[in-house]
Short mmCIF file of C-alpha atoms in Angstrom, two decimals:
data_model
loop_
_atom_site.label_atom_id
_atom_site.label_comp_id
_atom_site.label_asym_id
_atom_site.label_seq_id
_atom_site.Cartn_x
_atom_site.Cartn_y
_atom_site.Cartn_z
CA MET A 7 21.41 -95.80 -47.06
CA SER A 8 20.33 -96.16 -43.33
CA SER A 9 23.28 -96.72 -40.74
CA ILE A 10 23.74 -96.76 -36.70
CA SER A 11 24.12 -92.96 -35.60
CA HIS A 12 27.28 -92.20 -33.90
CA GLU A 13 25.40 -90.71 -31.23
CA ILE A 14 24.69 -94.22 -30.00
CA PRO A 15 25.48 -93.30 -25.79
CA PRO A 16 28.66 -95.07 -24.47
CA GLN A 17 27.14 -97.80 -22.06
CA ALA A 18 24.82 -99.05 -24.42
CA LEU A 19 28.13 -100.38 -26.60
CA GLU A 20 29.38 -101.20 -22.80
CA ILE A 21 26.90 -104.39 -23.31
CA LEU A 22 27.79 -105.29 -26.35
CA ALA A 23 31.05 -108.62 -26.42
CA LEU A 24 33.52 -107.85 -28.20
CA PRO A 25 36.09 -110.14 -29.74
CA ASP A 26 38.22 -110.94 -26.72
CA LEU A 27 41.45 -109.29 -27.54
CA ALA A 28 43.46 -112.22 -25.33
CA THR A 29 43.12 -114.92 -28.38
CA GLY A 30 45.80 -113.31 -30.70
CA LEU A 31 43.05 -113.54 -33.10
CA LEU A 32 42.10 -109.72 -34.06
CA THR A 33 45.08 -107.86 -37.07
CA ALA A 34 46.62 -104.70 -36.01
CA GLU A 35 44.26 -103.29 -37.99
CA GLN A 36 41.37 -104.78 -35.85
CA VAL A 37 43.73 -103.75 -32.36
CA ARG A 38 44.23 -99.86 -33.08
CA GLY A 39 40.79 -99.52 -35.03
CA ALA A 40 41.25 -98.89 -38.28
CA THR A 41 38.86 -101.92 -39.42
CA CYS A 42 36.11 -103.48 -37.39
CA VAL A 43 37.01 -105.38 -34.71
CA TRP A 44 34.02 -108.38 -36.22
CA CYS A 45 34.56 -108.48 -39.92
CA GLY A 46 38.01 -106.84 -40.95
CA ALA A 47 36.60 -103.96 -43.68
CA SER A 48 37.88 -100.78 -43.74
CA LEU A 49 36.46 -97.69 -40.79
CA ASN A 50 36.84 -94.16 -41.30
CA ALA A 51 35.20 -91.33 -39.33
CA GLU A 52 32.40 -91.61 -41.28
CA THR A 53 31.22 -95.44 -40.79
CA ALA A 54 33.26 -96.09 -37.27
CA ILE A 55 30.65 -96.39 -34.99
CA ASP A 56 33.64 -96.37 -31.30
CA PHE A 57 34.05 -97.86 -28.40
CA GLY A 58 36.72 -96.15 -26.70
CA SER A 59 39.72 -97.54 -25.46
CA ARG A 60 40.08 -100.41 -24.01
CA SER A 61 42.12 -102.90 -21.48
CA GLY A 62 43.45 -106.03 -22.56
CA THR A 63 45.40 -108.84 -22.36
CA LEU A 64 47.69 -109.61 -25.56
CA ALA A 65 50.72 -112.26 -25.78
CA GLY A 66 50.48 -111.39 -21.70
CA VAL A 67 50.54 -108.42 -21.51
CA VAL A 68 48.07 -106.06 -20.53
CA ALA A 69 47.41 -103.66 -23.53
CA LEU A 70 45.84 -100.58 -24.75
CA TRP A 71 43.25 -101.33 -27.95
CA TYR A 72 41.03 -99.38 -29.57
CA PRO A 73 37.84 -101.41 -31.05
CA ARG A 74 35.47 -100.29 -33.46
CA GLY A 75 32.91 -101.44 -35.30
CA CYS A 76 30.76 -101.01 -38.58
CA ALA A 77 27.22 -100.27 -38.61
CA GLY A 78 25.94 -103.79 -40.22
CA CYS A 79 28.46 -105.19 -37.44
CA ILE A 80 26.71 -102.99 -34.16
CA ARG A 81 23.66 -104.68 -35.22
CA LYS A 82 24.22 -107.77 -35.38
CA ALA A 83 26.26 -108.54 -32.08
CA ALA A 84 23.18 -106.26 -30.31
CA LEU A 85 20.40 -108.32 -31.91
CA THR A 86 22.63 -111.47 -30.51
CA GLU A 87 22.81 -110.23 -27.28
CA TYR A 88 19.38 -108.94 -27.73
CA ASN A 89 18.39 -112.82 -27.50
CA GLN A 90 20.70 -113.79 -24.78
CA HIS A 91 20.16 -111.91 -22.79
CA PRO A 92 17.20 -113.00 -21.22
CA ARG A 93 18.49 -115.80 -20.07
CA THR A 94 20.81 -113.98 -17.29
CA CYS A 95 18.70 -111.43 -16.49
CA GLU A 96 15.95 -111.23 -13.43
CA GLN A 97 13.55 -108.80 -14.65
CA CYS A 98 13.31 -110.12 -18.42
CA VAL A 99 12.10 -112.84 -16.67
CA ASP A 100 9.95 -111.37 -14.42
CA ALA A 101 9.17 -108.22 -17.61
CA PRO A 102 10.87 -107.90 -20.37
CA ALA A 103 9.44 -104.28 -20.76
CA LEU A 104 11.16 -102.94 -18.06
CA CYS A 105 14.14 -103.73 -18.56
CA ASP A 106 16.53 -100.72 -20.00
CA THR A 107 19.02 -103.12 -21.29
CA ARG A 108 16.74 -105.26 -23.81
CA ARG A 109 15.45 -102.17 -24.73
CA THR A 110 18.75 -100.96 -25.62
CA LEU A 111 19.69 -103.92 -27.14
CA ARG A 112 15.91 -103.72 -29.54
CA ARG A 113 17.25 -99.98 -30.38
CA LEU A 114 20.42 -100.86 -31.31
CA ALA A 115 19.42 -104.33 -33.32
CA LEU A 116 16.38 -102.37 -35.19
CA GLU A 117 18.06 -98.44 -35.68
CA GLY A 118 19.71 -98.18 -39.44
CA ARG A 119 17.28 -101.13 -40.99
CA GLY A 120 14.84 -100.58 -43.68
#
């Protein structure tokens, strides 16, 4: 079975929109990285893709959280961002093939398929 490489450059993951910590809708397990930040699936060292520690506001207090995702949700988030990115990118309007961000998102969206 194919999966997304765990060697994804950190800057590639920074492009993806994470759920908003401030909404209070994430579980404690999602906040601490034990489950996928999108679907809530249990993660382990082999299945988790780590976004690194992030700061956010939870219940009016600045807090650190540790979002991680599963390969399927990473691909889905990358595809969503890939489709939305050209709306706000001048490079994509002029020459989409030259946009590094769009190429990175495409790679994330396609990696592990098949």
